[in-house]
Amino acid sequence: AMSSALKVAVVTGSNKGIGFAIVEHLCKQLGSSWAVYVTSRDEARGADALSQLKQRGVEPRFHQLDIDSQESVDRLAAYLKGTYGGLDILVNNAGIAYKGDSTAPFAEQAEVTIATNFWSTLRICDALFPLLRPHARVVHLCSSVSDMALNKASPELQKKLTQPMSLDEVKQLMSDFVARAKAGTVQEAGWPQTAYGVSKVGVRLMTYAQARDVKGDDIVINCCCPGYVDTDMTSHKGPKTIYEGADTPVYLATLPPGVKQPIGEHLYERKVVPWAVKPGFTIA
Ligand code: NDP
């Protein structure tokens, strides 16, 4: 069939924000031999994004996807398998953050934020990694807040976090953080009081573990910080446009076949940021 000759790219949470701009960039860069998918948990918001993208001169496809729903994730996986037989680019962009002035209890913020940013990203990987074809590229949207969280952790925890960790150990770490948030003992364990920061520590450690474990021919997994971007998540305080924010994610999604580096790294403005405690760390 015609369609099975197409290469396929999927961007999660792409009805708005950085994900929307990633789709637009990918459509312009990849051309007609690719099927690029906008996904949205809400069909109407997805349809709206499609028409905005059409006005901007690109015509991606659409599939519903709520990363928090196993059923929705399974439906996308079955659809991709049936329609194309595989997947070539996966950008895990969907994510959430409570506002700084949120009055939701910390335990709730920890549970909900880690559920979407960490567990649901992992859910997508579990469902879609079996479909990855040779030369596939996977990008997780992480954040420089992961560096901040590491640098604010206790010395004991810093030591643990900077040693190579298996995916099972990372899962345990995230479960433990949420359990401690509920018990009010996050700080005793050496964690800073930041649900979003710790969720992105989880994404970063997930990236390192996955990149070590991944099987397959030239499948490359990285994560990155898009910078501080003008989106709903930041209440439009970030100085970067969504298109500037999409630059590093798109760079990583389109690394050429046989690339030697970056592999299993976190990048900011296309540069690798080492996972290490920085003496005198300050926020750039
Ligand atoms: P936005 O809030 O503007 O957009 C987030 C997108 O994710 C929306 O499309 C949203 O859908 C979607 N989403 C959220 N939860 C789910 C879910 N369960 N299933 C499917 N889609 C979901 O955020 P940004 O564009 O700013 O952020 C994109 C990514 O970049 C995030 O991972 C964020 O953590 C990261 N990042 C952003 C920074 C910034 O400065 N903006 C800085 C560092 C990292 P809906 O419209 O339905 O809510």
Tab-separated table of C-alpha atoms and ligand atoms in Angstrom:
chain	number	residue	atom	x	y	z
A	1	ALA	CA	0.000	0.000	0.000
A	2	MET	CA	1.049	3.600	-0.641
A	3	SER	CA	0.669	4.646	2.978
A	4	SER	CA	2.982	1.969	4.354
A	5	ALA	CA	5.841	3.505	2.350
A	6	LEU	CA	5.457	6.693	4.350
A	7	LYS	CA	7.617	7.510	7.316
A	8	VAL	CA	5.728	8.586	10.408
A	9	ALA	CA	6.246	11.249	13.071
A	10	VAL	CA	4.079	11.698	16.182
A	11	VAL	CA	4.169	14.694	18.536
A	12	THR	CA	2.238	14.380	21.795
A	13	GLY	CA	0.266	17.357	23.133
A	14	SER	CA	0.641	19.246	19.863
A	15	ASN	CA	-2.635	21.167	19.682
A	16	LYS	CA	-0.858	24.227	21.106
A	17	GLY	CA	2.395	25.574	22.494
A	18	ILE	CA	5.780	24.094	21.695
A	19	GLY	CA	4.266	20.850	20.357
A	20	PHE	CA	2.272	22.817	17.759
A	21	ALA	CA	5.456	24.533	16.572
A	22	ILE	CA	7.348	21.208	16.483
A	23	VAL	CA	4.682	19.810	14.128
A	24	GLU	CA	4.917	22.843	11.865
A	25	HIS	CA	8.724	22.654	11.710
A	26	LEU	CA	8.643	18.892	11.049
A	27	CYS	CA	6.099	19.269	8.225
A	28	LYS	CA	8.232	21.942	6.556
A	29	GLN	CA	11.483	20.058	7.038
A	30	LEU	CA	10.429	16.488	6.245
A	31	GLY	CA	8.264	16.917	3.159
A	32	SER	CA	5.796	14.656	1.420
A	33	SER	CA	7.348	11.266	2.164
A	34	TRP	CA	6.326	11.716	5.791
A	35	ALA	CA	3.051	11.529	7.685
A	36	VAL	CA	3.327	13.984	10.582
A	37	TYR	CA	0.734	13.675	13.344
A	38	VAL	CA	-0.764	16.365	15.517
A	39	THR	CA	-2.186	14.652	18.568
A	40	SER	CA	-4.514	16.157	21.140
A	41	ARG	CA	-6.498	14.706	24.011
A	42	ASP	CA	-9.428	16.859	22.924
A	43	GLU	CA	-10.753	16.300	19.377
A	44	ALA	CA	-12.065	19.865	19.018
A	45	ARG	CA	-8.783	21.450	20.102
A	46	GLY	CA	-7.031	19.098	17.667
A	47	ALA	CA	-9.292	20.139	14.785
A	48	ASP	CA	-8.709	23.784	15.635
A	49	ALA	CA	-4.928	23.259	15.598
A	50	LEU	CA	-5.172	21.527	12.209
A	51	SER	CA	-6.959	24.496	10.683
A	52	GLN	CA	-4.428	26.942	12.189
A	53	LEU	CA	-1.594	24.832	10.774
A	54	LYS	CA	-3.283	24.738	7.394
A	55	GLN	CA	-3.388	28.540	7.419
A	56	ARG	CA	0.334	28.442	8.124
A	57	GLY	CA	0.867	26.332	5.002
A	58	VAL	CA	1.247	22.800	6.359
A	59	GLU	CA	-1.124	19.831	6.403
A	60	PRO	CA	-0.321	17.351	9.134
A	61	ARG	CA	-2.647	14.485	10.048
A	62	PHE	CA	-4.496	14.077	13.306
A	63	HIS	CA	-5.052	11.338	15.865
A	64	GLN	CA	-6.607	11.662	19.290
A	65	LEU	CA	-4.199	10.973	22.146
A	66	ASP	CA	-4.553	11.419	25.893
A	67	ILE	CA	-1.283	10.184	27.330
A	68	ASP	CA	-2.963	9.670	30.721
A	69	SER	CA	-5.334	7.095	29.200
A	70	GLN	CA	-4.011	3.596	28.545
A	71	GLU	CA	-6.940	2.974	26.208
A	72	SER	CA	-6.191	6.088	24.146
A	73	VAL	CA	-2.490	5.208	23.963
A	74	ASP	CA	-3.304	1.631	22.910
A	75	ARG	CA	-5.640	2.917	20.188
A	76	LEU	CA	-2.904	5.105	18.722
A	77	ALA	CA	-0.405	2.229	18.820
A	78	ALA	CA	-2.842	-0.116	17.047
A	79	TYR	CA	-3.653	2.565	14.456
A	80	LEU	CA	0.012	3.250	13.668
A	81	LYS	CA	0.796	-0.439	13.457
A	82	GLY	CA	-2.175	-1.148	11.192
A	83	THR	CA	-1.743	1.886	8.947
A	84	TYR	CA	2.029	2.239	8.640
A	85	GLY	CA	3.538	-0.802	10.321
A	86	GLY	CA	5.923	1.358	12.348
A	87	LEU	CA	7.030	4.717	13.710
A	88	ASP	CA	10.076	6.864	12.835
A	89	ILE	CA	9.888	9.964	15.055
A	90	LEU	CA	8.314	10.239	18.510
A	91	VAL	CA	8.354	13.582	20.314
A	92	ASN	CA	7.056	13.304	23.877
A	93	ASN	CA	6.043	16.908	24.370
A	94	ALA	CA	2.795	16.673	26.374
A	95	GLY	CA	3.279	17.849	29.927
A	96	ILE	CA	1.704	19.823	32.740
A	97	ALA	CA	2.768	22.226	35.464
A	98	TYR	CA	0.816	23.728	38.340
A	99	LYS	CA	1.076	27.501	38.481
A	100	GLY	CA	3.369	28.958	41.131
A	101	ASP	CA	0.377	30.435	42.965
A	102	SER	CA	-1.645	27.186	42.938
A	103	THR	CA	-3.311	26.419	46.260
A	104	ALA	CA	-3.528	22.675	45.517
A	105	PRO	CA	-1.851	20.656	48.291
A	106	PHE	CA	1.720	19.623	47.535
A	107	ALA	CA	0.805	15.913	47.753
A	108	GLU	CA	-1.750	16.404	44.978
A	109	GLN	CA	0.649	18.453	42.854
A	110	ALA	CA	3.293	15.744	43.216
A	111	GLU	CA	0.957	12.884	42.345
A	112	VAL	CA	-0.700	14.588	39.362
A	113	THR	CA	2.470	16.121	37.917
A	114	ILE	CA	4.531	12.930	38.179
A	115	ALA	CA	1.575	10.939	36.792
A	116	THR	CA	1.476	12.885	33.529
A	117	ASN	CA	5.052	14.046	33.034
A	118	PHE	CA	6.720	10.821	34.126
A	119	TRP	CA	4.323	7.846	34.172
A	120	SER	CA	2.329	8.825	31.094
A	121	THR	CA	5.493	9.543	29.109
A	122	LEU	CA	6.664	6.086	30.082
A	123	ARG	CA	3.270	4.657	29.064
A	124	ILE	CA	3.692	6.085	25.553
A	125	CYS	CA	7.195	4.653	25.328
A	126	ASP	CA	6.039	1.200	26.410
A	127	ALA	CA	3.273	1.266	23.779
A	128	LEU	CA	5.205	2.803	20.880
A	129	PHE	CA	8.824	1.668	21.274
A	130	PRO	CA	7.976	-1.762	19.798
A	131	LEU	CA	6.958	0.089	16.604
A	132	LEU	CA	10.199	2.067	16.223
A	133	ARG	CA	11.928	1.343	12.927
A	134	PRO	CA	15.671	1.487	12.204
A	135	HIS	CA	16.983	5.113	12.447
A	136	ALA	CA	14.010	6.170	14.592
A	137	ARG	CA	14.492	9.283	16.717
A	138	VAL	CA	12.850	9.809	20.100
A	139	VAL	CA	12.827	13.141	21.953
A	140	HIS	CA	11.409	13.806	25.421
A	141	LEU	CA	10.693	17.398	26.419
A	142	CYS	CA	12.556	17.726	29.690
A	143	SER	CA	13.701	21.002	31.295
A	144	SER	CA	16.598	22.874	32.883
A	145	VAL	CA	14.525	22.696	36.065
A	146	SER	CA	15.907	19.154	36.310
A	147	ASP	CA	19.388	20.677	36.771
A	148	MET	CA	17.943	23.027	39.341
A	149	ALA	CA	16.303	20.171	41.265
A	150	LEU	CA	19.539	18.149	41.202
A	151	ASN	CA	21.567	21.086	42.467
A	152	LYS	CA	19.089	21.744	45.284
A	153	ALA	CA	19.005	18.085	46.415
A	154	SER	CA	20.908	16.868	49.489
A	155	PRO	CA	24.480	15.665	48.871
A	156	GLU	CA	23.414	12.038	49.516
A	157	LEU	CA	20.571	12.277	47.012
A	158	GLN	CA	22.806	14.067	44.491
A	159	LYS	CA	25.205	11.154	44.704
A	160	LYS	CA	22.436	8.642	44.081
A	161	LEU	CA	20.906	10.633	41.206
A	162	THR	CA	24.187	11.035	39.346
A	163	GLN	CA	25.044	7.339	39.342
A	164	PRO	CA	23.714	5.307	36.398
A	165	MET	CA	20.215	4.119	37.313
A	166	SER	CA	18.130	1.365	35.736
A	167	LEU	CA	14.635	2.226	34.538
A	168	ASP	CA	13.240	0.173	37.445
A	169	GLU	CA	15.273	2.260	39.885
A	170	VAL	CA	13.995	5.464	38.282
A	171	LYS	CA	10.407	4.208	38.616
A	172	GLN	CA	11.043	3.396	42.274
A	173	LEU	CA	12.491	6.861	42.819
A	174	MET	CA	9.381	8.531	41.365
A	175	SER	CA	6.985	6.319	43.368
A	176	ASP	CA	8.976	7.081	46.486
A	177	PHE	CA	8.831	10.841	45.856
A	178	VAL	CA	5.029	10.758	45.548
A	179	ALA	CA	4.682	8.561	48.665
A	180	ARG	CA	6.868	11.020	50.568
A	181	ALA	CA	4.900	13.993	49.270
A	182	LYS	CA	1.775	12.356	50.723
A	183	ALA	CA	3.548	11.679	54.016
A	184	GLY	CA	5.086	15.168	54.113
A	185	THR	CA	8.645	13.790	54.170
A	186	VAL	CA	10.043	14.960	50.831
A	187	GLN	CA	12.669	17.179	52.411
A	188	GLU	CA	13.842	14.479	54.860
A	189	ALA	CA	14.711	12.425	51.777
A	190	GLY	CA	16.802	15.285	50.444
A	191	TRP	CA	14.409	16.432	47.703
A	192	PRO	CA	13.610	20.044	46.965
A	193	GLN	CA	9.882	20.839	47.296
A	194	THR	CA	9.185	20.902	43.534
A	195	ALA	CA	6.793	18.481	41.865
A	196	TYR	CA	7.477	19.718	38.346
A	197	GLY	CA	11.266	19.764	38.869
A	198	VAL	CA	11.278	16.206	40.182
A	199	SER	CA	9.012	15.034	37.349
A	200	LYS	CA	11.610	16.326	34.889
A	201	VAL	CA	14.418	14.656	36.868
A	202	GLY	CA	12.404	11.500	36.226
A	203	VAL	CA	12.182	12.239	32.498
A	204	ARG	CA	15.915	12.888	32.342
A	205	LEU	CA	16.852	9.683	34.173
A	206	MET	CA	14.321	7.804	32.017
A	207	THR	CA	16.120	9.093	28.932
A	208	TYR	CA	19.516	7.928	30.185
A	209	ALA	CA	18.162	4.466	31.087
A	210	GLN	CA	16.228	4.035	27.826
A	211	ALA	CA	19.197	5.084	25.720
A	212	ARG	CA	21.331	2.430	27.424
A	213	ASP	CA	18.675	-0.287	27.086
A	214	VAL	CA	17.184	0.360	23.658
A	215	LYS	CA	17.433	-2.434	21.111
A	216	GLY	CA	17.255	-1.906	17.388
A	217	ASP	CA	19.319	-0.462	14.580
A	218	ASP	CA	20.358	3.193	15.067
A	219	ILE	CA	17.464	4.164	17.334
A	220	VAL	CA	18.483	7.375	19.114
A	221	ILE	CA	16.802	8.728	22.262
A	222	ASN	CA	17.539	12.163	23.725
A	223	CYS	CA	15.786	14.775	25.824
A	224	CYS	CA	16.027	18.560	25.928
A	225	CYS	CA	15.001	21.843	27.445
A	226	PRO	CA	13.196	24.102	24.957
A	227	GLY	CA	14.211	27.219	26.910
A	228	TYR	CA	11.782	29.584	28.630
A	229	VAL	CA	8.972	29.849	26.114
A	230	ASP	CA	5.891	32.064	25.708
A	231	THR	CA	3.109	29.473	26.192
A	232	ASP	CA	0.080	28.872	28.393
A	233	MET	CA	2.287	26.794	30.693
A	234	THR	CA	4.465	29.792	31.549
A	235	SER	CA	1.473	32.188	31.566
A	236	HIS	CA	3.221	33.720	28.536
A	237	LYS	CA	6.153	34.948	30.621
A	238	GLY	CA	8.865	33.132	28.643
A	239	PRO	CA	10.775	35.302	26.137
A	240	LYS	CA	11.168	32.622	23.450
A	241	THR	CA	8.567	32.080	20.738
A	242	ILE	CA	7.130	28.575	20.331
A	243	TYR	CA	9.160	28.287	17.105
A	244	GLU	CA	12.396	29.087	18.952
A	245	GLY	CA	11.355	26.605	21.647
A	246	ALA	CA	10.826	23.946	18.962
A	247	ASP	CA	14.358	24.317	17.572
A	248	THR	CA	16.256	21.852	19.771
A	249	PRO	CA	13.431	19.262	19.863
A	250	VAL	CA	13.263	19.310	16.035
A	251	TYR	CA	17.065	19.147	15.752
A	252	LEU	CA	17.015	15.993	17.904
A	253	ALA	CA	14.024	14.510	16.062
A	254	THR	CA	15.849	14.837	12.731
A	255	LEU	CA	19.388	13.712	13.651
A	256	PRO	CA	20.824	12.067	10.505
A	257	PRO	CA	21.157	8.295	10.083
A	258	GLY	CA	24.172	6.847	11.857
A	259	VAL	CA	24.697	9.916	14.065
A	260	LYS	CA	27.405	9.329	16.703
A	261	GLN	CA	26.278	12.007	19.171
A	262	PRO	CA	24.197	13.221	20.881
A	263	ILE	CA	22.818	9.879	22.058
A	264	GLY	CA	21.127	9.550	25.442
A	265	GLU	CA	21.747	13.167	26.393
A	266	HIS	CA	19.926	16.258	27.637
A	267	LEU	CA	20.395	19.305	25.428
A	268	TYR	CA	19.768	23.007	25.746
A	269	GLU	CA	20.099	25.175	22.632
A	270	ARG	CA	21.445	22.170	20.719
A	271	LYS	CA	24.255	21.641	23.237
A	272	VAL	CA	24.697	18.701	25.599
A	273	VAL	CA	24.235	19.584	29.277
A	274	PRO	CA	26.072	17.126	31.525
A	275	TRP	CA	24.112	15.563	34.400
A	276	ALA	CA	26.319	16.747	37.200
A	277	VAL	CA	26.246	18.902	40.306
A	278	LYS	CA	27.642	22.317	39.466
A	279	PRO	CA	29.424	24.181	42.257
A	280	GLY	CA	27.858	27.621	42.675
A	281	PHE	CA	24.939	26.605	40.440
A	282	THR	CA	22.716	29.493	39.416
A	283	ILE	CA	19.854	29.676	36.984
A	284	ALA	CA	20.978	30.986	33.613
B	1	NDP	P1	1.438	24.072	27.056
B	1	NDP	O1	0.741	24.005	28.352
B	1	NDP	O2	1.323	25.292	26.220
B	1	NDP	O3	0.997	22.820	26.145
B	1	NDP	C1	1.015	21.538	26.685
B	1	NDP	C2	0.424	20.567	25.699
B	1	NDP	O4	0.416	19.264	26.311
B	1	NDP	C3	-1.024	20.895	25.349
B	1	NDP	O5	-1.266	20.523	24.018
B	1	NDP	C4	-1.793	20.005	26.305
B	1	NDP	O6	-3.094	19.694	25.855
B	1	NDP	C5	-0.911	18.783	26.262
B	1	NDP	N1	-1.201	17.826	27.330
B	1	NDP	C6	-1.149	18.003	28.656
B	1	NDP	N2	-1.529	16.877	29.283
B	1	NDP	C7	-1.840	15.976	28.317
B	1	NDP	C8	-2.301	14.646	28.317
B	1	NDP	N3	-2.571	13.979	29.439
B	1	NDP	N4	-2.473	14.019	27.132
B	1	NDP	C9	-2.224	14.655	25.986
B	1	NDP	N5	-1.810	15.918	25.903
B	1	NDP	C10	-1.623	16.572	27.080
B	1	NDP	O7	2.962	23.724	27.385
B	1	NDP	P2	4.341	24.059	26.597
B	1	NDP	O8	4.120	24.047	25.153
B	1	NDP	O9	4.942	25.227	27.258
B	1	NDP	O10	5.222	22.796	27.045
B	1	NDP	C11	5.490	21.679	26.216
B	1	NDP	C12	6.539	20.819	26.902
B	1	NDP	O11	7.738	21.571	27.096
B	1	NDP	C13	6.127	20.327	28.282
B	1	NDP	O12	6.588	19.006	28.467
B	1	NDP	C14	6.851	21.276	29.226
B	1	NDP	O13	7.077	20.709	30.495
B	1	NDP	C15	8.139	21.505	28.451
B	1	NDP	N6	8.831	22.732	28.824
B	1	NDP	C16	8.266	23.963	28.593
B	1	NDP	C17	8.947	25.117	28.936
B	1	NDP	C18	8.389	26.478	28.651
B	1	NDP	O14	9.064	27.486	28.963
B	1	NDP	N7	7.202	26.606	28.068
B	1	NDP	C19	10.272	25.068	29.594
B	1	NDP	C20	10.769	23.728	29.806
B	1	NDP	C21	10.071	22.620	29.420
B	1	NDP	P3	-4.411	20.551	26.300
B	1	NDP	O15	-4.475	21.742	25.377
B	1	NDP	O16	-5.508	19.569	26.095
B	1	NDP	O17	-4.225	20.959	27.740
